[in-house]
């Protein structure tokens, strides 16, 4: 399988589990527990953001080398504009539905917060991306990263990737130490002048989570410009770092199981949770993500060349899901599929609130149907519309 195909499969994998995690049923449901996040602290959003950065680096580094900064920057910034339209489309669809059926506001209040169709100030804050309803938060941060990406890609293309990496690490560390808090207070003070309750609302601190996207972007540029050869970095003989990665994953697995069954004393739990702040992508999440990323990359690249049959089987087992045509299909159109999943999750919450609570079988059927529906925007983008009477040329899947 080609490299981009397996990356599409990975993005599709993360999209499926994001949807499963975002479906809200009264009392929860069992299918969501069949999830890698139950075994540690690596979640789907992290992989999705990283792969997005990786592909930006891979695709636009080559374009920047061939056609210059202006052409690549124009493509990236155009993409940011398209994503803003997707974000506004999700927002408009949810608010329009709430305007037509007021009961939906009550169902969605935990996700919308103080946002209502009648509150112009709050709608304006949401349109500015300052106030982000639940699940409408990945696209805004991705827009910010795309706006910043062109000069960073240029620096990496011209050999200054270490400066980009250092800047990203310092920015992440600044968030961990709270340097951003006075800035957030100032922004909230300004937003508050627009109306009561208007404030910043986001599930992801864009200044902390950038380390995931920028890490992917740097590796993507290094790959595209052939400054790194992954077959040499990951070899069957070099097992020291992968052993360390597995040890870290086992260590955090023990913590995860302990939290699931309430095994840790309160003092220990409080100490651990100080480093487990998801919105700020704190140390626990960063360490887990790097460890799992290294282990999976080693298995996929070095594993098939290993003399140990057990490692070859493990590599095949890990890589097989990413070869599924369904996952590759939705992964090729990941951002459109992500935008589609937002109103889908809101629809399921309304369905459960109005007609539920459902039994476990019904919840599972709804969830599986939701996953299948993720193919709709991907199929629509790949459809050959020329077969329809009076239709023009089909939209290209890579645009």
Tab-separated table of C-alpha atoms in Angstrom:
chain	number	residue	atom	x	y	z
A	1	UNK	CA	0.000	0.000	0.000
A	2	UNK	CA	1.227	3.492	-0.829
A	3	UNK	CA	2.163	5.831	2.045
A	4	UNK	CA	-0.700	8.271	1.479
A	5	UNK	CA	-3.223	5.434	1.384
A	6	UNK	CA	-2.258	4.193	4.833
A	7	UNK	CA	-2.435	7.772	6.138
A	8	UNK	CA	-5.947	8.024	4.677
A	9	UNK	CA	-6.822	4.805	6.486
A	10	UNK	CA	-5.517	6.222	9.744
A	11	UNK	CA	-7.529	9.402	9.352
A	12	UNK	CA	-10.614	7.352	8.617
A	13	UNK	CA	-9.956	5.255	11.722
A	14	UNK	CA	-9.768	8.369	13.896
A	15	UNK	CA	-12.952	9.764	12.340
A	16	UNK	CA	-14.913	6.617	13.161
A	17	UNK	CA	-13.856	6.655	16.784
A	18	UNK	CA	-14.398	10.383	17.105
A	19	UNK	CA	-17.996	9.884	16.036
A	20	UNK	CA	-18.459	6.970	18.444
A	21	UNK	CA	-17.049	9.085	21.274
A	22	UNK	CA	-19.243	12.039	20.357
A	23	UNK	CA	-22.558	10.188	20.238
A	24	UNK	CA	-24.412	10.951	23.472
A	25	UNK	CA	-26.920	8.470	24.892
A	26	UNK	CA	-28.581	8.530	28.292
A	27	UNK	CA	-26.574	6.166	30.478
A	28	UNK	CA	-23.825	5.808	27.873
A	29	UNK	CA	-23.399	2.755	25.674
A	30	UNK	CA	-21.100	-0.236	25.508
A	31	UNK	CA	-19.792	0.138	21.943
A	32	UNK	CA	-17.912	3.300	22.866
A	33	UNK	CA	-15.850	1.273	25.343
A	34	UNK	CA	-14.294	-0.673	22.455
A	35	UNK	CA	-11.761	2.088	22.042
A	36	UNK	CA	-7.982	2.478	22.223
A	37	UNK	CA	-8.508	5.509	24.501
A	38	UNK	CA	-9.635	3.093	27.232
A	39	UNK	CA	-6.085	1.707	27.311
A	40	UNK	CA	-4.190	4.944	27.827
A	41	UNK	CA	-4.286	8.667	27.191
A	42	UNK	CA	-4.044	8.859	23.394
A	43	UNK	CA	-7.304	10.001	21.826
A	44	UNK	CA	-8.620	10.364	18.302
A	45	UNK	CA	-8.369	14.166	18.095
A	46	UNK	CA	-4.611	13.988	18.676
A	47	UNK	CA	-4.072	11.586	15.802
A	48	UNK	CA	-6.379	13.557	13.516
A	49	UNK	CA	-4.571	16.855	14.169
A	50	UNK	CA	-1.126	15.254	13.819
A	51	UNK	CA	-1.955	13.604	10.497
A	52	UNK	CA	-3.427	16.851	9.207
A	53	UNK	CA	-0.153	18.623	9.972
A	54	UNK	CA	1.840	15.774	8.450
A	55	UNK	CA	-0.071	15.991	5.168
A	56	UNK	CA	0.172	19.788	5.050
A	57	UNK	CA	3.933	19.439	5.360
A	58	UNK	CA	4.215	16.651	2.794
A	59	UNK	CA	1.960	18.187	0.146
A	60	UNK	CA	2.883	21.844	0.400
A	61	UNK	CA	6.625	21.412	0.868
A	62	UNK	CA	6.767	19.839	-2.587
A	63	UNK	CA	4.572	22.582	-4.010
A	64	UNK	CA	6.699	25.285	-2.375
A	65	UNK	CA	9.873	23.781	-3.834
A	66	UNK	CA	8.371	23.610	-7.337
A	67	UNK	CA	6.266	26.767	-7.539
A	68	UNK	CA	7.469	29.020	-4.742
A	69	UNK	CA	6.066	30.394	-1.512
A	70	UNK	CA	3.186	32.340	-3.019
A	71	UNK	CA	1.542	29.413	-4.778
A	72	UNK	CA	1.732	27.098	-1.745
A	73	UNK	CA	0.636	29.812	0.677
A	74	UNK	CA	-2.334	30.663	-1.517
A	75	UNK	CA	-3.452	27.021	-1.527
A	76	UNK	CA	-3.112	26.715	2.244
A	77	UNK	CA	-4.930	29.960	3.003
A	78	UNK	CA	-7.680	29.074	0.543
A	79	UNK	CA	-8.094	25.824	2.436
A	80	UNK	CA	-8.420	27.772	5.690
A	81	UNK	CA	-11.202	29.831	4.107
A	82	UNK	CA	-13.017	26.679	3.003
A	83	UNK	CA	-12.815	25.247	6.502
A	84	UNK	CA	-14.261	28.451	7.935
A	85	UNK	CA	-17.244	27.989	5.624
A	86	UNK	CA	-17.614	24.397	6.843
A	87	UNK	CA	-17.509	25.589	10.449
A	88	UNK	CA	-20.108	28.265	9.782
A	89	UNK	CA	-22.243	25.740	7.933
A	90	UNK	CA	-22.309	23.463	10.991
A	91	UNK	CA	-23.146	26.400	13.239
A	92	UNK	CA	-25.881	27.710	10.945
A	93	UNK	CA	-27.470	24.284	10.562
A	94	UNK	CA	-27.659	23.685	14.320
A	95	UNK	CA	-28.957	27.199	15.084
A	96	UNK	CA	-31.522	27.026	12.269
A	97	UNK	CA	-32.819	23.717	13.613
A	98	UNK	CA	-33.051	25.215	17.117
A	99	UNK	CA	-34.978	28.205	15.728
A	100	UNK	CA	-37.502	25.943	14.002
A	101	UNK	CA	-37.891	23.616	16.998
A	102	UNK	CA	-37.249	25.380	20.359
A	103	UNK	CA	-37.184	22.044	22.223
A	104	UNK	CA	-33.833	21.368	20.574
A	105	UNK	CA	-32.252	24.182	22.582
A	106	UNK	CA	-33.025	22.315	25.785
A	107	UNK	CA	-31.600	19.087	24.392
A	108	UNK	CA	-28.442	20.768	23.128
A	109	UNK	CA	-27.865	23.198	25.996
A	110	UNK	CA	-24.950	21.157	27.464
A	111	UNK	CA	-23.174	21.527	24.102
A	112	UNK	CA	-24.295	25.025	23.084
A	113	UNK	CA	-23.942	26.580	26.535
A	114	UNK	CA	-25.244	30.145	26.465
A	115	UNK	CA	-25.483	30.239	22.676
A	116	UNK	CA	-29.011	30.768	21.330
A	117	UNK	CA	-30.219	31.867	17.881
A	118	UNK	CA	-31.752	35.021	19.377
A	119	UNK	CA	-28.571	36.250	21.088
A	120	UNK	CA	-26.763	38.240	18.408
A	121	UNK	CA	-23.680	38.867	20.558
A	122	UNK	CA	-23.191	35.166	21.262
A	123	UNK	CA	-23.805	34.258	17.625
A	124	UNK	CA	-21.200	36.852	16.650
A	125	UNK	CA	-18.716	35.366	19.127
A	126	UNK	CA	-19.345	31.911	17.652
A	127	UNK	CA	-18.913	33.262	14.114
A	128	UNK	CA	-15.585	34.790	15.172
A	129	UNK	CA	-14.557	31.329	16.471
A	130	UNK	CA	-14.027	32.735	19.962
A	131	UNK	CA	-17.036	30.847	21.350
A	132	UNK	CA	-16.965	27.249	20.144
A	133	UNK	CA	-19.905	24.938	20.830
A	134	UNK	CA	-19.027	21.353	21.647
A	135	UNK	CA	-17.644	19.392	18.676
A	136	UNK	CA	-17.313	22.598	16.646
A	137	UNK	CA	-13.815	23.049	18.029
A	138	UNK	CA	-11.384	21.045	15.879
A	139	UNK	CA	-12.061	23.035	12.698
A	140	UNK	CA	-11.329	26.431	14.363
A	141	UNK	CA	-7.955	25.314	15.677
A	142	UNK	CA	-7.108	23.755	12.321
A	143	UNK	CA	-7.967	27.076	10.639
A	144	UNK	CA	-5.516	28.870	12.945
A	145	UNK	CA	-2.787	26.361	12.158
A	146	UNK	CA	-3.344	26.690	8.420
A	147	UNK	CA	-3.129	30.470	8.629
A	148	UNK	CA	0.230	30.153	10.392
A	149	UNK	CA	1.535	27.243	8.280
A	150	UNK	CA	3.004	28.836	5.100
A	151	UNK	CA	5.978	30.665	6.666
A	152	UNK	CA	6.646	27.672	8.900
A	153	UNK	CA	6.662	25.309	5.922
A	154	UNK	CA	9.018	27.742	4.160
A	155	UNK	CA	11.402	27.714	7.147
A	156	UNK	CA	11.400	23.907	7.229
A	157	UNK	CA	11.933	23.647	3.467
A	158	UNK	CA	14.971	25.915	3.830
A	159	UNK	CA	16.519	23.808	6.575
A	160	UNK	CA	15.343	25.755	9.620
A	161	UNK	CA	13.007	23.080	10.929
A	162	UNK	CA	14.824	22.998	14.282
A	163	UNK	CA	13.856	26.643	14.890
A	164	UNK	CA	10.210	25.783	14.191
A	165	UNK	CA	10.410	22.812	16.566
A	166	UNK	CA	11.995	24.909	19.327
A	167	UNK	CA	9.392	27.647	18.933
A	168	UNK	CA	6.580	25.097	19.091
A	169	UNK	CA	8.035	23.466	22.218
A	170	UNK	CA	8.499	26.817	23.974
A	171	UNK	CA	4.921	27.823	23.176
A	172	UNK	CA	3.627	24.518	24.559
A	173	UNK	CA	5.709	24.930	27.715
A	174	UNK	CA	4.458	28.485	28.168
A	175	UNK	CA	0.881	27.196	28.264
A	176	UNK	CA	1.800	24.527	30.832
A	177	UNK	CA	3.175	27.282	33.069
A	178	UNK	CA	0.099	29.486	32.642
A	179	UNK	CA	1.682	32.289	30.630
A	180	UNK	CA	-1.458	32.423	28.470
A	181	UNK	CA	-3.848	33.048	31.372
A	182	UNK	CA	-3.503	36.879	31.501
A	183	UNK	CA	-4.017	36.978	27.725
A	184	UNK	CA	-7.187	34.874	28.039
A	185	UNK	CA	-8.478	37.179	30.776
A	186	UNK	CA	-7.865	40.203	28.573
A	187	UNK	CA	-9.680	38.623	25.627
A	188	UNK	CA	-12.609	37.733	27.871
A	189	UNK	CA	-12.767	41.312	29.115
A	190	UNK	CA	-12.973	42.575	25.530
A	191	UNK	CA	-15.570	39.978	24.545
A	192	UNK	CA	-17.612	40.815	27.625
A	193	UNK	CA	-18.187	44.322	26.304
A	194	UNK	CA	-20.232	42.823	23.450
A	195	UNK	CA	-22.812	41.302	25.767
A	196	UNK	CA	-23.371	39.491	29.028
A	197	UNK	CA	-21.854	36.028	29.102
A	198	UNK	CA	-19.810	36.475	25.921
A	199	UNK	CA	-16.425	34.829	26.495
A	200	UNK	CA	-13.864	32.415	25.141
A	201	UNK	CA	-15.075	28.834	24.949
A	202	UNK	CA	-12.950	26.064	23.435
A	203	UNK	CA	-12.179	22.435	24.172
A	204	UNK	CA	-8.607	22.843	22.894
A	205	UNK	CA	-6.030	25.459	23.808
A	206	UNK	CA	-4.766	26.320	20.338
A	207	UNK	CA	-1.370	27.406	21.710
A	208	UNK	CA	-0.798	24.039	23.394
A	209	UNK	CA	-2.272	21.672	20.807
A	210	UNK	CA	-0.182	23.312	18.100
A	211	UNK	CA	2.686	21.068	19.180
A	212	UNK	CA	0.793	18.104	17.693
A	213	UNK	CA	0.084	19.824	14.376
A	214	UNK	CA	3.538	21.409	14.101
A	215	UNK	CA	5.218	18.130	14.934
A	216	UNK	CA	3.358	16.548	12.037
A	217	UNK	CA	4.110	19.495	9.746
A	218	UNK	CA	7.868	19.305	10.438
A	219	UNK	CA	7.980	15.554	9.839
A	220	UNK	CA	5.920	15.978	6.680
A	221	UNK	CA	8.335	18.546	5.254
A	222	UNK	CA	11.377	16.431	6.178
A	223	UNK	CA	9.755	13.464	4.431
A	224	UNK	CA	8.790	15.385	1.292
A	225	UNK	CA	12.225	16.995	0.941
A	226	UNK	CA	13.955	13.645	1.526
A	227	UNK	CA	15.899	14.915	4.525
A	228	UNK	CA	14.888	11.811	6.436
A	229	UNK	CA	14.582	8.214	5.270
A	230	UNK	CA	12.177	6.397	7.541
A	231	UNK	CA	13.345	2.960	6.459
A	232	UNK	CA	16.710	3.825	8.019
A	233	UNK	CA	15.263	5.484	11.124
A	234	UNK	CA	13.032	2.502	11.895
A	235	UNK	CA	14.923	-0.748	11.475
A	236	UNK	CA	14.291	-4.171	13.032
A	237	UNK	CA	17.703	-4.019	14.706
A	238	UNK	CA	17.109	-0.727	16.530
A	239	UNK	CA	14.729	-1.672	19.316
A	240	UNK	CA	15.917	0.495	22.194
A	241	UNK	CA	13.516	3.394	21.649
A	242	UNK	CA	10.572	1.177	20.795
A	243	UNK	CA	11.138	-0.766	24.015
A	244	UNK	CA	11.126	2.515	25.923
A	245	UNK	CA	7.917	3.548	24.137
A	246	UNK	CA	6.208	0.263	25.044
A	247	UNK	CA	7.361	0.596	28.654
A	248	UNK	CA	5.805	4.069	28.839
A	249	UNK	CA	2.565	2.810	27.311
A	250	UNK	CA	2.372	-0.042	29.833
A	251	UNK	CA	3.106	2.398	32.666
A	252	UNK	CA	0.233	4.667	31.639
A	253	UNK	CA	-2.030	1.674	30.976
A	254	UNK	CA	-1.649	0.756	34.641
A	255	UNK	CA	-2.676	4.288	35.616
A	256	UNK	CA	-5.676	4.192	33.261
A	257	UNK	CA	-6.881	0.849	34.670
A	258	UNK	CA	-6.373	2.174	38.175
A	259	UNK	CA	-8.560	5.191	37.451
A	260	UNK	CA	-11.217	3.032	35.802
A	261	UNK	CA	-11.547	0.872	38.916
A	262	UNK	CA	-10.886	3.581	41.526
A	263	UNK	CA	-7.669	1.975	42.768
A	264	UNK	CA	-5.542	5.074	43.399
A	265	UNK	CA	-5.569	6.985	46.699
A	266	UNK	CA	-6.901	10.528	46.385
A	267	UNK	CA	-3.490	12.132	46.943
A	268	UNK	CA	-1.942	10.096	44.111
A	269	UNK	CA	-4.857	10.788	41.793
A	270	UNK	CA	-4.643	14.537	42.398
A	271	UNK	CA	-0.898	14.562	41.686
A	272	UNK	CA	-1.364	12.654	38.438
A	273	UNK	CA	-4.327	14.736	37.279
A	274	UNK	CA	-2.291	17.924	37.615
A	275	UNK	CA	-0.363	16.667	34.568
A	276	UNK	CA	-3.467	15.354	32.774
A	277	UNK	CA	-5.169	18.527	31.524
A	278	UNK	CA	-6.637	17.663	28.135
A	279	UNK	CA	-7.486	21.209	26.908
A	280	UNK	CA	-3.840	22.186	27.428
A	281	UNK	CA	-2.432	18.909	26.074
A	282	UNK	CA	-0.376	18.502	29.211
A	283	UNK	CA	2.564	16.200	29.859
A	284	UNK	CA	0.627	12.951	30.259
A	285	UNK	CA	-1.000	13.359	26.837
A	286	UNK	CA	2.209	14.465	25.120
A	287	UNK	CA	4.265	11.583	26.541
A	288	UNK	CA	1.599	9.028	25.628
A	289	UNK	CA	1.193	10.391	22.120
A	290	UNK	CA	4.924	10.369	21.352
A	291	UNK	CA	5.314	6.861	22.788
A	292	UNK	CA	2.361	5.399	20.876
A	293	UNK	CA	3.332	7.212	17.674
A	294	UNK	CA	6.870	5.828	17.832
A	295	UNK	CA	5.679	2.297	18.618
A	296	UNK	CA	3.129	2.231	15.784
A	297	UNK	CA	5.549	3.768	13.288
A	298	UNK	CA	8.233	1.214	14.206
A	299	UNK	CA	5.769	-1.654	13.828
A	300	UNK	CA	4.459	-0.464	10.458
A	301	UNK	CA	7.861	0.382	8.957
A	302	UNK	CA	10.324	-1.993	10.644
A	303	UNK	CA	7.965	-4.739	11.764
A	304	UNK	CA	7.408	-6.385	8.348
A	305	UNK	CA	11.211	-6.690	7.937
A	306	UNK	CA	11.761	-8.292	11.333
A	307	UNK	CA	13.206	-11.801	11.589
A	308	UNK	CA	10.796	-12.453	14.472
A	309	UNK	CA	7.530	-13.924	13.162
A	310	UNK	CA	5.655	-12.588	16.194
A	311	UNK	CA	6.633	-9.026	15.347
A	312	UNK	CA	5.655	-9.532	11.700
A	313	UNK	CA	2.241	-10.792	12.816
A	314	UNK	CA	1.862	-7.819	15.185
A	315	UNK	CA	2.758	-5.426	12.370
A	316	UNK	CA	0.173	-7.038	10.105
A	317	UNK	CA	-2.455	-6.877	12.848
A	318	UNK	CA	-1.798	-3.188	13.538
A	319	UNK	CA	-1.699	-2.190	9.876
A	320	UNK	CA	-4.668	-4.206	8.631
A	321	UNK	CA	-7.450	-1.829	9.809
A	322	UNK	CA	-5.870	1.065	7.920
A	323	UNK	CA	-6.197	-0.899	4.671
A	324	UNK	CA	-9.994	-1.078	4.882
A	325	UNK	CA	-11.544	0.651	1.824
A	326	UNK	CA	-14.222	2.334	3.955
A	327	UNK	CA	-11.646	3.967	6.228
A	328	UNK	CA	-9.512	5.064	3.282
A	329	UNK	CA	-12.611	6.521	1.595
A	330	UNK	CA	-13.634	8.739	4.493
A	331	UNK	CA	-9.984	9.514	5.266
A	332	UNK	CA	-9.477	10.978	1.786
A	333	UNK	CA	-12.148	13.563	2.623
A	334	UNK	CA	-11.481	13.768	6.336
A	335	UNK	CA	-12.298	17.418	6.958
A	336	UNK	CA	-15.572	17.257	5.041
A	337	UNK	CA	-16.475	14.075	6.907
A	338	UNK	CA	-15.578	15.714	10.213
A	339	UNK	CA	-17.843	18.675	9.399
A	340	UNK	CA	-20.633	16.237	8.501
A	341	UNK	CA	-20.242	14.347	11.769
A	342	UNK	CA	-21.003	17.459	13.844
A	343	UNK	CA	-24.718	17.856	12.915
A	344	UNK	CA	-24.955	14.053	12.929
A	345	UNK	CA	-23.876	13.953	16.589
A	346	UNK	CA	-26.313	16.760	17.436
A	347	UNK	CA	-29.125	14.882	15.661
A	348	UNK	CA	-28.436	11.699	17.650
A	349	UNK	CA	-28.441	13.638	20.926
A	350	UNK	CA	-31.816	15.158	20.038
A	351	UNK	CA	-33.142	11.745	19.033
A	352	UNK	CA	-32.048	10.199	22.318
A	353	UNK	CA	-33.359	13.121	24.382
A	354	UNK	CA	-36.778	13.058	22.714
A	355	UNK	CA	-37.395	9.342	22.174
A	356	UNK	CA	-34.998	7.685	24.608
A	357	UNK	CA	-33.699	6.236	26.731
A	358	UNK	CA	-32.918	3.407	24.339
A	359	UNK	CA	-31.803	-0.119	25.041
A	360	UNK	CA	-28.257	-1.255	24.334
A	361	UNK	CA	-29.178	-2.936	21.040
A	362	UNK	CA	-30.883	0.200	19.728
A	363	UNK	CA	-27.963	2.388	20.781
A	364	UNK	CA	-25.547	0.096	18.966
A	365	UNK	CA	-27.685	0.105	15.804
A	366	UNK	CA	-27.864	3.917	15.854
A	367	UNK	CA	-24.094	4.163	16.335
A	368	UNK	CA	-23.312	1.710	13.532
A	369	UNK	CA	-25.736	3.530	11.239
A	370	UNK	CA	-24.023	6.808	12.099
A	371	UNK	CA	-20.637	5.352	11.174
A	372	UNK	CA	-22.025	4.131	7.847
A	373	UNK	CA	-23.451	7.593	7.127
A	374	UNK	CA	-19.945	9.064	7.339
A	375	UNK	CA	-19.432	7.740	3.825
A	376	UNK	CA	-22.072	10.082	2.378
A	377	UNK	CA	-19.974	13.263	2.043
A	378	UNK	CA	-17.002	11.235	0.798
A	379	UNK	CA	-19.075	9.430	-1.815
A	380	UNK	CA	-20.668	12.706	-2.874
A	381	UNK	CA	-17.237	14.249	-3.452
A	382	UNK	CA	-16.045	11.254	-5.467
A	383	UNK	CA	-19.233	10.805	-7.472
A	384	UNK	CA	-19.022	11.217	-11.245
A	385	UNK	CA	-21.676	13.892	-11.676
A	386	UNK	CA	-21.180	13.786	-15.441
A	387	UNK	CA	-23.477	10.753	-15.479
A	388	UNK	CA	-26.392	12.999	-14.509
A	389	UNK	CA	-28.329	14.874	-17.219
A	390	UNK	CA	-27.013	18.423	-17.633
A	391	UNK	CA	-24.227	17.941	-15.097
A	392	UNK	CA	-20.713	19.298	-15.532
A	393	UNK	CA	-17.407	17.771	-14.611
A	394	UNK	CA	-17.117	16.061	-11.234
A	395	UNK	CA	-15.324	17.689	-8.327
A	396	UNK	CA	-11.816	16.379	-7.834
A	397	UNK	CA	-11.423	14.359	-4.656
A	398	UNK	CA	-8.107	15.963	-3.793
A	399	UNK	CA	-9.367	19.538	-3.668
